[in-house]
Tab-separated table of C-alpha atoms in Angstrom:
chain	number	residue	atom	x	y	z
S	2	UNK	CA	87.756	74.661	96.684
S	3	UNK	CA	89.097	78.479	96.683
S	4	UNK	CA	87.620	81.220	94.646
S	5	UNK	CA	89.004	81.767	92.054
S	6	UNK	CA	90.016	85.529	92.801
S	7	UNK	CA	91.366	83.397	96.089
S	8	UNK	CA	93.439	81.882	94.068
S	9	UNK	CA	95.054	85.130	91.282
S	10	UNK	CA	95.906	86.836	94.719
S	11	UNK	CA	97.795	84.128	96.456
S	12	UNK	CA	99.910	83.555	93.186
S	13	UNK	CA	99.886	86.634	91.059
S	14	UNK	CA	102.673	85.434	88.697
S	15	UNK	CA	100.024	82.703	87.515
S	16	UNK	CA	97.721	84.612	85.391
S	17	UNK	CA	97.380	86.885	82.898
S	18	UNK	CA	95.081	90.048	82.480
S	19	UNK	CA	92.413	88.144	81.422
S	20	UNK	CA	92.336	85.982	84.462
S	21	UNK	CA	93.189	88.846	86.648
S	22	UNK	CA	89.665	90.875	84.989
S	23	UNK	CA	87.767	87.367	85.688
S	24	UNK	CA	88.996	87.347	89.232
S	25	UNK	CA	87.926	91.292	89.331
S	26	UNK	CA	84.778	90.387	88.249
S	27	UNK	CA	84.034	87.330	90.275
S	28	UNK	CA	85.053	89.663	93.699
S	29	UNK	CA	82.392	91.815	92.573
S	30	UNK	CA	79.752	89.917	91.946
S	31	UNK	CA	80.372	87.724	95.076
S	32	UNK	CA	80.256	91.127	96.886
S	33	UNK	CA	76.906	92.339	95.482
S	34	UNK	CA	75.237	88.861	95.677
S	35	UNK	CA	76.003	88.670	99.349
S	36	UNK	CA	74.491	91.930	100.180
S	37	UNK	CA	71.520	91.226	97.346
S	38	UNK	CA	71.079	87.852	99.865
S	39	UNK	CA	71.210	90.185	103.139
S	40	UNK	CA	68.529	92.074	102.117
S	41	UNK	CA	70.435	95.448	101.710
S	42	UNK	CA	68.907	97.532	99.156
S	43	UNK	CA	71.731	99.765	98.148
S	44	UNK	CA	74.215	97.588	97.044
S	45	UNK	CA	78.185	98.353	96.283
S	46	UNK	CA	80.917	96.260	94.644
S	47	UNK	CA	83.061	97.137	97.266
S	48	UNK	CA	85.632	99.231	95.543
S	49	UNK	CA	86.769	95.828	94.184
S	50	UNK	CA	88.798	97.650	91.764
S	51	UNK	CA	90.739	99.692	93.989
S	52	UNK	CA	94.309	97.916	95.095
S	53	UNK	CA	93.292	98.150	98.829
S	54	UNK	CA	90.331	99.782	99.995
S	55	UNK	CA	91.820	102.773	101.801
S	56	UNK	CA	95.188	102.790	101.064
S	57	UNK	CA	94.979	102.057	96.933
S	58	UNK	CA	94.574	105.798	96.186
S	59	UNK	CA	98.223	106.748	96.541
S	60	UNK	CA	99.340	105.756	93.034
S	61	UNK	CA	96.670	108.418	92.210
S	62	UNK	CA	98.267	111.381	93.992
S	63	UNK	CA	101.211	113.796	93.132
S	64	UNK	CA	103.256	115.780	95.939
S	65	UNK	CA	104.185	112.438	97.960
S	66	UNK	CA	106.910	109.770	97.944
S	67	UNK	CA	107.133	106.420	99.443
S	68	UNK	CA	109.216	105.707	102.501
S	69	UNK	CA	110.767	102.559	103.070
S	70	UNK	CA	108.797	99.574	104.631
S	71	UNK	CA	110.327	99.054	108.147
S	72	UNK	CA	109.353	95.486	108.223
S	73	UNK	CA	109.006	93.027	105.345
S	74	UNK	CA	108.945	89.816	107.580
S	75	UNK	CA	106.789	88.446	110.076
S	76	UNK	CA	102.566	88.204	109.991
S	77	UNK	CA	100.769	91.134	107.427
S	78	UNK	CA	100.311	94.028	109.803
S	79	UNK	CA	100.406	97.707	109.147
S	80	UNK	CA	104.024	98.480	109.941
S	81	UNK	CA	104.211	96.829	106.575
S	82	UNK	CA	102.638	99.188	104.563
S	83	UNK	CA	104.139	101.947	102.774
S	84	UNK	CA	104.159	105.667	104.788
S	85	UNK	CA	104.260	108.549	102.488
S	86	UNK	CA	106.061	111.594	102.625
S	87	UNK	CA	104.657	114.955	101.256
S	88	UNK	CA	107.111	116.734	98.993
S	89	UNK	CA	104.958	119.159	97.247
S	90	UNK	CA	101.560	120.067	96.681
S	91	UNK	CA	99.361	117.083	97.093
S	92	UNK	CA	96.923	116.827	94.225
S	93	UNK	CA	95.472	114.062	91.731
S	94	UNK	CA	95.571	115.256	88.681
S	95	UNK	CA	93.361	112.360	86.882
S	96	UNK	CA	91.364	111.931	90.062
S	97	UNK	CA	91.318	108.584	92.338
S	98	UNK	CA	89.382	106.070	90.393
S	99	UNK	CA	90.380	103.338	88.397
S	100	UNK	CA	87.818	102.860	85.899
């Protein structure tokens, strides 16, 4: 059976904010457990909470725009993800975390 968090990613639509915090939560305490089990002793919860891990800072940052996505069909690859263009001043004026 999927994970739950398996599950709210495949079909967004599904589920509400609670279930989409539950899912949050179960990704990161599945992360820490694994690495409590591997015997590393400084754990992290994998930046669960970002969107991606290094591309969900964007919606964080002024000075940039979006260009279009090249290629929408076809397997997830990177010429799928959004390019940015700098327009001003880059800066993020609330910082880059979620939380």
């Amino acid at each position: 059976m999927p994970y739950f968090q398996d599950q709210v990613k495949a079909y967004p639509e599904r589920f509400g904010p609670v279930d989409l915090q539950e899912a949050l939560e179960d990704a990161r305490r599945l992360a820490l457990e694994d690495q409590v089990k591997a015997g590393i002793e400084l754990v992290t919860d994998g930046e669960m909470g970002r969107v991606d891990f290094n591309l969900g800072f964007y919606d964080y940052l002024t000075g940039i725009v979006p260009q279009p996505v090249p290629r929408r069909l076809g397997a997830p690859a990177h010429d799928q993800r959004e390019k940015y263009t700098c327009v001003d001043r880059i800066d993020a004026p609330n910082g880059v975390r979620n939380s």
